[in-house]
Coordinates of C-alpha atoms and ligand atoms in Angstrom, one line a residue:
M1 CA 5.1 -4.7 33.6
A2 CA 2.8 -6.9 32.3
K3 CA 1.8 -5.7 29.6
K4 CA -1.9 -4.9 29.5
P5 CA -4.3 -7.4 27.7
L6 CA -6.0 -5.6 24.3
R7 CA -8.8 -4.6 23.8
S8 CA -10.2 -6.6 21.6
Q9 CA -8.8 -10.4 24.0
K10 CA -12.4 -8.9 26.5
S11 CA -14.2 -10.3 23.0
Y12 CA -12.0 -12.9 20.9
G13 CA -9.8 -14.1 23.8
K14 CA -12.4 -16.0 26.3
L15 CA -12.6 -19.7 25.9
D16 CA -16.3 -19.3 27.0
R17 CA -19.4 -19.1 25.7
D18 CA -19.0 -15.1 24.5
G19 CA -15.9 -16.1 22.5
F20 CA -17.0 -18.0 20.8
I21 CA -20.4 -16.3 19.5
H22 CA -17.8 -12.7 19.7
R23 CA -15.7 -16.4 16.8
S24 CA -17.6 -17.6 15.4
W25 CA -19.5 -15.8 13.7
I26 CA -16.0 -13.7 11.8
K27 CA -14.7 -16.7 11.4
G28 CA -17.4 -16.5 9.1
T29 CA -15.9 -13.8 6.8
G30 CA -13.1 -16.5 6.5
L31 CA -10.3 -15.3 9.1
P32 CA -8.3 -18.7 10.8
D33 CA -7.9 -19.7 14.6
H34 CA -5.0 -17.8 14.9
V35 CA -6.3 -14.4 13.9
F36 CA -6.8 -14.3 17.5
D37 CA -4.2 -15.6 19.4
G38 CA -4.1 -11.5 21.0
R39 CA -2.6 -9.9 17.9
P40 CA -4.4 -6.3 17.0
V41 CA -7.6 -5.2 15.1
I42 CA -7.4 -2.9 13.8
G43 CA -11.1 -0.9 12.4
I44 CA -10.7 0.6 9.0
C45 CA -13.9 2.7 9.0
N46 CA -14.5 3.2 5.1
T47 CA -17.0 6.4 3.8
W48 CA -16.7 4.6 0.3
S49 CA -19.4 5.3 -1.6
E50 CA -21.1 6.1 -5.2
L51 CA -22.6 9.2 -4.0
V52 CA -20.1 11.6 -5.0
T53 CA -16.4 11.6 -6.6
C54 CA -14.5 12.3 -3.0
Q55 CA -14.5 8.8 -1.5
F56 CA -15.0 6.9 -5.2
H57 CA -11.7 5.4 -5.1
L58 CA -11.4 4.4 -1.4
R59 CA -12.7 0.7 -1.8
D60 CA -9.5 0.3 -3.4
L61 CA -7.6 2.4 -0.9
A62 CA -9.0 0.6 2.4
E63 CA -7.3 -3.0 0.5
Y64 CA -3.9 -1.0 0.5
V65 CA -4.1 -0.2 4.5
K66 CA -5.2 -4.2 5.3
R67 CA -1.5 -4.7 3.7
G68 CA -0.2 -2.6 6.0
V69 CA -1.6 -3.8 8.7
W70 CA -1.5 -7.9 8.1
E71 CA 2.0 -7.5 7.2
A72 CA 2.6 -5.8 10.9
G73 CA 1.1 -8.3 12.0
G74 CA -2.6 -7.0 12.5
V75 CA -5.8 -7.9 11.7
P76 CA -7.5 -6.0 9.6
I77 CA -11.2 -5.0 9.8
E78 CA -13.4 -2.9 7.3
F79 CA -16.1 -1.1 8.2
P80 CA -18.8 1.0 7.1
A81 CA -20.4 4.5 8.3
M82 CA -22.1 6.8 5.7
S83 CA -20.2 9.2 2.8
L84 CA -21.6 12.8 3.6
P85 CA -21.2 14.0 -0.2
E86 CA -20.6 17.5 -0.2
T87 CA -21.9 18.4 -3.6
Q88 CA -25.5 15.7 -3.5
M89 CA -27.5 15.9 -0.6
R90 CA -30.4 18.5 0.7
P91 CA -30.2 21.1 2.9
T92 CA -27.3 20.7 3.9
A93 CA -24.1 17.3 4.1
M94 CA -23.4 19.6 8.0
L95 CA -26.9 18.3 9.1
F96 CA -25.7 15.0 8.6
R97 CA -21.4 15.7 10.7
N98 CA -22.7 15.2 14.0
L99 CA -25.1 12.3 12.7
L100 CA -22.0 10.6 11.7
A101 CA -19.8 11.2 14.2
M102 CA -22.2 9.6 16.2
E103 CA -21.9 6.6 14.5
V104 CA -17.8 6.7 13.9
E105 CA -18.1 6.7 18.3
E106 CA -20.8 4.6 19.4
S107 CA -19.2 1.5 15.8
I108 CA -15.8 2.1 16.8
R109 CA -16.7 1.3 21.1
A110 CA -19.0 -1.2 20.4
N111 CA -17.1 -3.0 18.5
P112 CA -14.1 -5.6 19.2
I113 CA -11.9 -2.7 18.2
D114 CA -8.1 -1.6 19.3
G115 CA -6.7 0.5 16.9
V116 CA -7.9 2.4 13.7
V117 CA -7.4 3.8 10.5
L118 CA -10.3 6.3 9.2
L119 CA -10.9 7.1 5.4
G120 CA -12.8 9.8 4.2
G121 CA -12.6 12.5 2.3
C122 CA -15.2 14.8 1.6
D123 CA -15.6 18.4 3.3
K124 CA -17.9 16.5 6.7
T125 CA -16.1 12.8 6.3
T126 CA -13.1 14.7 7.4
P127 CA -14.0 16.1 10.5
G128 CA -16.9 14.0 11.3
Q129 CA -14.6 10.4 12.0
L130 CA -12.2 12.1 13.7
M131 CA -14.6 14.0 15.9
G132 CA -16.3 10.3 16.3
A133 CA -12.7 8.6 17.3
A134 CA -12.1 11.6 19.8
S135 CA -14.4 10.2 21.6
V136 CA -13.5 7.0 22.1
D137 CA -10.3 8.2 22.8
L138 CA -8.4 4.5 21.5
P139 CA -5.2 4.8 18.7
T140 CA -5.8 6.7 15.5
M141 CA -4.8 7.1 12.2
V142 CA -6.1 9.0 8.8
V143 CA -6.0 8.0 5.7
S144 CA -8.0 10.2 2.7
S145 CA -9.0 11.0 -0.7
G146 CA -6.7 13.5 -2.0
P147 CA -7.0 15.4 -4.1
M148 CA -9.0 15.2 -8.2
L149 CA -6.1 15.9 -10.4
N150 CA -6.1 20.0 -11.2
G151 CA -9.7 20.6 -14.1
K152 CA -8.7 21.2 -17.3
W153 CA -10.9 24.1 -19.8
H154 CA -10.3 25.0 -22.9
G155 CA -6.7 25.1 -22.0
K156 CA -6.0 25.9 -19.1
D157 CA -6.4 24.4 -15.1
I158 CA -9.6 25.0 -14.0
G159 CA -10.6 24.9 -9.5
S160 CA -13.2 22.5 -8.0
G161 CA -16.1 24.8 -6.6
T162 CA -14.5 28.4 -7.3
D163 CA -14.8 28.5 -11.0
V164 CA -17.7 27.3 -10.4
W165 CA -18.9 30.7 -8.9
R166 CA -16.8 32.7 -11.2
F167 CA -18.8 30.7 -14.2
S168 CA -21.9 31.2 -12.7
E169 CA -21.2 34.7 -12.5
A170 CA -20.2 35.0 -15.9
V171 CA -23.3 33.4 -16.8
R172 CA -25.0 36.2 -15.2
A173 CA -23.3 39.1 -16.3
G174 CA -24.4 38.3 -19.7
E175 CA -20.7 37.2 -20.5
M176 CA -20.6 33.5 -20.6
T177 CA -22.8 31.9 -22.7
L178 CA -25.1 28.6 -21.0
K179 CA -22.9 26.0 -23.6
D180 CA -19.5 27.1 -22.7
F181 CA -20.9 26.8 -18.6
L182 CA -22.2 23.5 -19.7
S183 CA -19.1 22.2 -21.0
A184 CA -16.9 22.8 -17.6
E185 CA -18.1 20.8 -15.7
S186 CA -17.0 16.7 -17.3
S187 CA -13.1 18.9 -17.5
M188 CA -13.4 20.3 -13.8
S189 CA -14.2 17.0 -11.8
R190 CA -12.3 14.2 -14.1
S191 CA -11.4 12.2 -12.3
H192 CA -12.2 10.5 -8.6
G193 CA -10.4 12.4 -5.6
V194 CA -11.6 16.1 -3.1
C195 CA -12.1 19.3 -4.9
N196 CA -8.6 20.6 -5.9
T197 CA -9.1 23.4 -5.1
M198 CA -7.8 25.1 -0.9
G199 CA -11.6 24.1 0.0
T200 CA -12.7 22.3 2.5
A201 CA -12.2 19.7 2.1
S202 CA -7.9 19.6 1.7
T203 CA -8.0 22.2 4.4
M204 CA -9.4 19.3 7.2
A205 CA -6.3 16.9 5.2
S206 CA -3.8 19.3 5.7
L207 CA -4.8 20.0 9.2
M208 CA -4.8 16.5 9.5
E209 CA -0.7 16.9 9.3
A210 CA -1.0 19.5 11.9
L211 CA -2.6 17.9 14.0
G212 CA -0.7 15.1 13.2
V213 CA -3.5 12.1 13.2
C214 CA -1.6 11.5 9.7
L215 CA 1.4 10.2 7.7
P216 CA 2.9 13.6 6.7
N217 CA 1.6 14.1 2.5
N218 CA -1.9 12.7 2.7
A219 CA -3.4 16.2 1.4
A220 CA -1.3 16.9 -0.5
L221 CA -1.2 13.2 -3.1
P222 CA -3.5 13.1 -5.5
G223 CA -6.6 11.2 -5.5
V224 CA -5.5 8.7 -7.6
D225 CA -1.6 8.4 -7.8
S226 CA 0.1 5.6 -6.7
R227 CA 1.8 6.9 -3.4
R228 CA -1.3 6.9 -2.5
K229 CA -2.2 4.0 -2.3
T230 CA 1.3 3.5 -0.9
L231 CA 1.1 5.7 2.4
A232 CA -1.7 3.7 3.4
H233 CA -0.2 0.6 3.0
L234 CA 2.0 2.1 5.2
T235 CA -0.6 3.2 7.4
G236 CA -1.8 -0.1 7.7
N237 CA 1.9 -0.4 8.8
R238 CA 1.8 2.4 11.8
I239 CA -1.5 2.2 13.2
V240 CA -0.4 -2.1 14.6
Q241 CA 1.8 0.1 16.8
L242 CA 0.6 2.7 17.5
V243 CA -1.6 -0.4 19.0
K244 CA 1.1 -1.9 20.9
D245 CA 2.6 1.2 22.1
D246 CA -0.7 2.0 23.1
V247 CA -0.5 5.5 21.9
K248 CA -4.1 6.7 21.8
L249 CA -5.3 9.9 20.0
S250 CA -6.1 12.4 23.1
Q251 CA -1.6 11.9 22.8
I252 CA -1.8 13.7 20.1
L253 CA -4.3 15.8 19.5
T254 CA -2.1 18.5 22.5
R255 CA -3.0 22.4 22.8
E256 CA 0.1 21.6 20.5
A257 CA -1.4 20.3 18.1
F258 CA -4.9 22.9 17.6
E259 CA -2.2 25.2 16.7
N260 CA -0.4 24.3 15.1
A261 CA -3.7 22.9 12.5
I262 CA -4.8 27.2 13.4
L263 CA -0.7 28.0 11.9
M264 CA -1.1 26.2 9.0
H265 CA -4.6 27.6 7.4
A266 CA -3.9 30.6 8.7
A267 CA -0.4 29.4 6.2
I268 CA -2.6 27.8 3.2
G269 CA -5.4 29.9 3.2
G270 CA -7.4 27.6 4.2
S271 CA -11.7 27.1 4.9
T272 CA -13.5 29.1 7.0
N273 CA -15.3 25.9 7.6
A274 CA -12.1 23.9 9.4
V275 CA -13.7 27.0 12.8
V276 CA -16.4 25.5 12.8
H277 CA -15.2 21.9 12.6
L278 CA -11.9 22.9 15.1
L279 CA -14.0 23.9 17.6
A280 CA -16.2 21.0 18.2
L281 CA -13.3 19.1 18.1
A282 CA -11.4 20.8 20.6
G283 CA -14.5 20.8 22.5
R284 CA -14.6 16.3 22.2
V285 CA -11.5 16.7 23.2
G286 CA -11.4 18.5 26.6
I287 CA -9.4 21.0 24.7
E288 CA -10.4 24.9 25.5
L289 CA -10.6 26.5 21.8
T290 CA -11.6 29.5 20.9
L291 CA -12.6 32.3 18.1
E292 CA -10.0 34.0 19.0
D293 CA -7.5 31.9 19.2
F294 CA -7.7 31.6 14.9
D295 CA -8.0 35.5 15.2
R296 CA -4.7 36.0 17.5
L297 CA -2.6 32.8 16.0
G298 CA -3.4 33.7 12.5
R299 CA -2.7 37.9 12.4
E300 CA 1.7 35.9 12.7
V301 CA 1.5 33.9 9.7
P302 CA 1.1 35.3 5.7
L303 CA -0.2 33.5 3.4
L304 CA 2.0 31.0 1.8
V305 CA 0.3 29.0 0.1
N306 CA -0.5 29.9 -3.6
L307 CA -4.1 27.6 -4.4
M308 CA -7.2 28.6 -5.5
P309 CA -9.5 30.2 -4.1
S310 CA -7.0 33.1 -2.4
G311 CA -4.2 32.2 -5.4
K312 CA -4.0 30.1 -8.2
Y313 CA -2.5 26.1 -8.3
L314 CA -4.4 23.8 -7.5
M315 CA -3.7 20.7 -4.9
E316 CA -1.2 18.3 -7.6
D317 CA 0.7 21.7 -7.6
F318 CA 0.8 21.8 -4.7
C319 CA 2.2 18.2 -4.0
Y320 CA 4.4 18.8 -6.7
A321 CA 6.0 21.9 -5.1
G322 CA 6.3 20.4 -1.6
G323 CA 3.5 19.7 0.5
C324 CA 2.3 20.3 4.2
P325 CA 5.4 19.4 5.1
A326 CA 6.9 22.3 3.0
V327 CA 5.0 24.2 4.2
M328 CA 5.8 23.5 7.9
K329 CA 9.6 23.6 7.0
E330 CA 8.8 27.5 5.7
L331 CA 6.9 28.4 9.3
G332 CA 10.1 27.8 11.0
P333 CA 9.7 28.8 14.7
L334 CA 6.0 30.1 13.9
F335 CA 5.3 25.4 14.3
R336 CA 5.8 24.2 17.3
R337 CA 8.0 22.0 16.5
E338 CA 7.3 19.3 19.5
A339 CA 4.5 18.3 19.3
I340 CA 4.7 14.5 18.8
T341 CA 2.7 13.0 15.3
V342 CA 1.6 8.7 14.7
S343 CA 3.8 8.6 12.3
G344 CA 6.4 8.6 15.8
H345 CA 8.4 11.5 14.2
T346 CA 8.0 15.5 15.7
Q347 CA 6.5 18.4 13.1
G348 CA 10.3 19.5 14.1
E349 CA 11.4 16.6 12.7
I350 CA 9.3 16.5 9.5
A351 CA 9.6 20.2 8.3
D352 CA 13.9 19.5 8.9
A353 CA 12.8 16.4 6.7
A354 CA 10.8 18.9 3.2
E355 CA 11.7 20.2 0.1
V356 CA 10.5 23.4 -1.5
W357 CA 10.3 22.5 -5.0
N358 CA 8.4 25.5 -6.7
R359 CA 8.3 28.9 -5.5
E360 CA 5.7 30.2 -7.3
V361 CA 2.9 27.4 -5.2
I362 CA 3.9 27.6 -2.2
G363 CA 6.0 31.5 -0.3
T364 CA 8.2 32.0 2.5
V365 CA 7.4 34.4 5.0
E366 CA 9.3 37.0 3.7
Q367 CA 8.8 36.5 0.5
P368 CA 4.7 35.4 0.9
V369 CA 2.3 34.7 -1.7
G370 CA 0.3 37.9 0.4
P371 CA -0.6 39.3 3.4
S372 CA -1.2 37.8 6.9
S373 CA -4.7 36.1 5.2
G374 CA -6.0 33.5 9.0
V375 CA -9.1 34.3 9.9
W376 CA -10.2 37.2 11.6
V377 CA -12.6 37.5 13.9
L378 CA -15.3 40.4 14.6
R379 CA -17.4 41.2 17.3
G380 CA -19.6 43.6 17.9
N381 CA -23.5 44.3 18.7
L382 CA -24.7 42.2 15.9
C383 CA -22.8 39.5 16.7
P384 CA -22.6 39.3 20.6
D385 CA -20.8 35.8 20.0
G386 CA -18.6 36.6 17.7
A387 CA -18.6 35.9 13.1
I388 CA -16.1 35.8 10.9
L389 CA -13.9 36.5 7.5
K390 CA -11.7 35.7 5.4
P391 CA -9.5 38.2 4.4
S392 CA -7.6 36.0 1.6
A393 CA -9.7 35.2 0.1
A394 CA -11.7 39.4 0.1
S395 CA -11.3 43.1 -1.0
P396 CA -8.9 45.1 0.2
E397 CA -10.9 48.0 -0.5
L398 CA -14.5 46.6 1.6
L399 CA -12.3 45.9 3.6
T400 CA -13.7 48.9 6.7
H401 CA -17.1 49.8 4.9
R402 CA -20.3 51.4 6.3
G403 CA -23.6 50.8 4.4
R404 CA -27.5 50.4 3.9
A405 CA -28.7 46.5 4.8
V406 CA -30.6 44.8 1.9
V407 CA -31.7 42.1 4.0
F408 CA -33.4 39.1 3.2
E409 CA -35.4 37.3 5.7
D410 CA -34.4 33.7 4.6
I411 CA -33.1 32.0 1.6
E412 CA -36.3 31.6 -0.4
D413 CA -36.5 35.8 0.3
Y414 CA -33.5 36.0 -0.8
H415 CA -33.5 33.4 -4.0
A416 CA -36.9 35.4 -4.8
R417 CA -35.9 39.0 -4.6
I418 CA -32.0 38.9 -5.7
D419 CA -33.0 39.3 -9.2
A420 CA -35.1 41.8 -9.6
P421 CA -34.9 44.8 -11.5
D422 CA -36.9 47.1 -8.8
L423 CA -33.7 45.6 -5.9
E424 CA -33.1 48.6 -4.2
V425 CA -29.7 48.0 -4.1
D426 CA -26.8 49.3 -5.1
E427 CA -23.1 48.5 -4.9
T428 CA -22.6 50.3 -1.7
S429 CA -25.4 48.5 0.1
I430 CA -24.8 44.8 2.5
L431 CA -25.9 42.6 1.8
V432 CA -28.2 40.7 4.9
L433 CA -29.0 36.7 4.9
K434 CA -30.7 35.5 8.5
G435 CA -32.4 32.1 8.8
C436 CA -29.4 29.7 7.8
G437 CA -27.7 28.6 11.3
P438 CA -27.5 25.7 12.3
K439 CA -31.7 26.4 13.7
G440 CA -32.4 27.8 11.5
Y441 CA -31.4 26.4 7.2
P442 CA -31.3 23.9 9.5
G443 CA -27.7 22.5 9.0
M444 CA -26.1 25.3 8.2
P445 CA -25.7 26.0 4.8
E446 CA -23.3 26.6 2.7
V447 CA -24.8 29.2 1.3
G448 CA -23.3 33.1 3.0
N449 CA -21.6 33.8 -0.4
M450 CA -25.0 34.8 -2.5
A451 CA -25.1 35.8 -5.7
L452 CA -24.7 38.9 -6.1
P453 CA -27.5 41.4 -7.9
P454 CA -27.2 41.2 -11.4
K455 CA -27.5 43.8 -12.2
L456 CA -24.8 44.7 -10.7
L457 CA -23.1 42.1 -11.8
Q458 CA -23.6 43.3 -15.2
K459 CA -22.3 47.4 -13.7
G460 CA -19.0 45.2 -13.1
V461 CA -20.3 45.0 -9.2
R462 CA -17.8 41.1 -8.4
D463 CA -17.6 42.1 -4.4
M464 CA -20.1 43.2 -2.4
V465 CA -19.6 42.7 1.9
R466 CA -22.2 40.0 2.8
I467 CA -23.5 38.9 6.6
S468 CA -25.4 35.4 7.1
D469 CA -25.3 33.9 10.1
A470 CA -24.9 31.2 7.1
R471 CA -21.2 28.7 6.1
M472 CA -19.7 29.4 3.1
S473 CA -18.5 27.0 0.9
G474 CA -13.7 26.9 1.7
T475 CA -14.5 27.6 -2.7
A476 CA -16.0 30.6 -1.9
Y477 CA -14.1 34.2 -2.4
G478 CA -15.4 38.2 -1.1
T479 CA -15.9 40.1 1.1
V480 CA -18.1 37.8 3.3
I481 CA -18.5 38.3 6.8
L482 CA -19.3 34.5 8.2
H483 CA -21.4 32.6 11.6
V484 CA -23.3 35.3 13.2
S485 CA -23.4 34.4 16.6
P486 CA -25.8 33.7 18.1
E487 CA -28.2 33.2 15.0
A488 CA -31.4 34.5 13.9
E489 CA -33.2 32.1 15.1
A490 CA -31.8 31.4 18.4
G491 CA -33.3 34.7 18.1
G492 CA -29.4 36.8 17.9
P493 CA -29.4 40.9 16.7
L494 CA -29.0 40.5 13.4
A495 CA -33.4 38.9 13.7
L496 CA -33.1 42.4 14.4
V497 CA -32.0 44.5 11.7
R498 CA -34.0 45.3 8.5
T499 CA -33.1 47.0 5.5
G500 CA -32.5 50.1 5.2
D501 CA -30.8 49.9 8.3
E502 CA -26.7 51.2 8.7
I503 CA -23.5 48.6 9.0
E504 CA -20.5 49.4 9.8
F505 CA -17.9 47.1 9.4
D506 CA -14.7 47.7 10.6
G507 CA -12.1 45.1 10.0
P508 CA -9.3 45.8 10.8
N509 CA -10.8 46.3 14.4
R510 CA -12.1 43.9 14.0
T511 CA -16.1 45.7 14.3
L512 CA -19.2 44.2 13.3
N513 CA -22.5 47.1 14.8
L514 CA -25.3 47.8 13.0
L515 CA -26.5 51.4 13.8
V516 CA -29.8 52.2 15.4
S517 CA -31.0 52.9 18.4
E518 CA -31.4 50.0 22.0
A519 CA -34.3 51.3 22.4
E520 CA -35.8 51.0 18.3
L521 CA -34.5 46.7 18.7
A522 CA -35.2 46.4 22.4
Q523 CA -38.9 46.9 20.4
R524 CA -38.5 44.5 17.3
R525 CA -37.3 42.1 19.6
R526 CA -41.3 42.6 21.8
E527 CA -41.9 41.7 18.0
W528 CA -39.6 39.2 16.8
E529 CA -41.3 36.8 19.7
A530 CA -44.6 37.8 19.2
G531 CA -44.2 36.4 15.7
L532 CA -42.8 33.7 16.6
Q533 CA -44.0 30.1 15.3
P534 CA -43.8 26.1 16.1
S535 CA -40.6 25.2 14.4
R536 CA -42.2 22.5 11.3
F537 CA -40.1 20.0 11.9
D538 CA -41.3 17.6 14.7
R539 CA -38.8 14.6 14.8
G540 CA -36.0 12.7 13.9
W541 CA -33.1 13.3 13.2
Y542 CA -34.0 16.6 12.6
R543 CA -36.1 17.8 15.5
L544 CA -32.7 16.4 18.3
Y545 CA -30.4 18.5 14.9
I546 CA -32.0 21.5 15.7
D547 CA -32.9 21.1 21.0
T548 CA -29.5 20.5 20.9
V549 CA -26.7 21.7 18.8
L550 CA -24.2 24.7 20.4
Q551 CA -23.8 28.1 18.2
A552 CA -20.9 28.2 15.3
D553 CA -18.4 29.2 18.4
R554 CA -18.4 26.4 19.8
G555 CA -17.8 24.2 16.6
A556 CA -21.9 23.6 15.1
D557 CA -22.2 19.8 17.9
L558 CA -24.4 19.1 19.6
D559 CA -24.3 20.1 23.1
F560 CA -24.8 16.5 24.5
L561 CA -22.0 15.2 22.9
V562 CA -18.8 17.6 24.4
G563 CA -16.6 17.0 26.6
K564 CA -13.8 13.9 27.2
S565 CA -15.4 10.0 27.0
S566 CA -14.3 7.0 26.2
A567 CA -13.6 3.2 24.6
E568 CA -15.7 1.9 27.8
V569 CA -18.6 -0.5 27.7
T570 CA -18.7 -2.9 30.4
R571 CA -21.8 -5.2 30.0
E572 CA -21.5 -8.1 27.9
S573 CA -24.7 -8.5 25.1
H574 CA -25.8 -12.4 25.5
Ligands
LIG1 FE1 -16.2 16.5 -2.1 FE2 -15.3 19.2 -2.5 S1 -17.6 18.0 -2.6 S2 -14.7 16.9 -0.4

């Protein structure tokens, strides 16, 4: 059977006015005539920027992808996408994940590209790029930034984010000087690459391996390790072959691939942010994935990886211990071994070729680092559409708790009152923060792990039950109930909680309930509705986002972006 012509040939293969225009204006970049003879054109979608160290080296890394593409007989063409620097963007990088996804989707679809390599790393770039690419469904591979080297300070290893939270609480408790606190800054982030803990960036890079959309060891090789350049080169080789074999992203992103991602997420003690990102990605490719899938599949998996914030070590150690392929090996028959990957090997073949080199860092199912560690999905009258908690980052004694709510109406209210000496709070209280969901902040920021009141910190209290419609950083820890859906801004029951209410949290039975009568809640709802104000955001991206964003239980994607799409464009440009 004759091979169907490549997509790029619709632009570059025509010997008419349209072909002249498409070729002429790209020949100006230095490409010779013969590269338009029907060879695969590979787009390299690069989120490089100087705005954050996470993606600072991607311009260099793209050159190695190009080497691999040229070597395999393809034509590499690099193009930019917004970089979403997690630590710089306000009000939160998450507000822009879907904007990046739209940018990537339309850039791929509109241009004469046959396959694509996604270069990203910081928390929202990986899901945003893959969501966009999934909606076009060309052959696609991911190359991640790779983690920073271990932080080194005062003779010990320090982890991105995790030690920021720890140090800042120590300062608030009067146990650390400001001078020491500030001196840790340049020791924590001392190379290019993403956060060196198992935060959201490394969680998402690990899930890329579990989904099968990158080459093995993509997650853990440090950003500055020469083997990451080799991985980029080999990705360039491989994407050309995927185009020749017409292996589309939807053939990789199967139900089994998502199940593998959830199993990996539990084994590594991954970031809670991965839940919203996987749900959104599944929505793009028409895979039915629910919050309950995380709880159900995660229950089977103990914590296998001893990395901050759930454990002790950092990503560099994870790399030397064997990385994600070694975790797959330890998961054994739990992992969906027959799932295919972009490497040309099944997940089972990748796992069989792996070794564990350090049992301190990667445990076994029989002798794990910790107990069942996935994500707990809670239901109850406070979260009818769900809420989540990461048990491996929580205090075991707080996983069943009944307490009095101390409510903050929004983040400004929290900042105004949390340090007040007369705040009526003790260690049995439950801190409740409203107005921080997708519509509320807007963008669902990482404020769910709100800092504790100084007067309790000074008494030695280090954890309390906290509840919000926000997310939390993947590097954070604590008994923090997140992603309450529907959010307060959308009229969820969270909007009705008042200081002094009793709340009952029963982790083992997965419930979260507000112990207030139905009649009282109905009265409060009438009062809440009467007090509604028009949104202060009346234009641009903020307006579109607030009007169309879905709740956390549906991945916080925009409602009109859910569902399968394609690479089809029927009209010429002139
Ligand atoms: Fe970019 Fe953490 S700030 S990965």
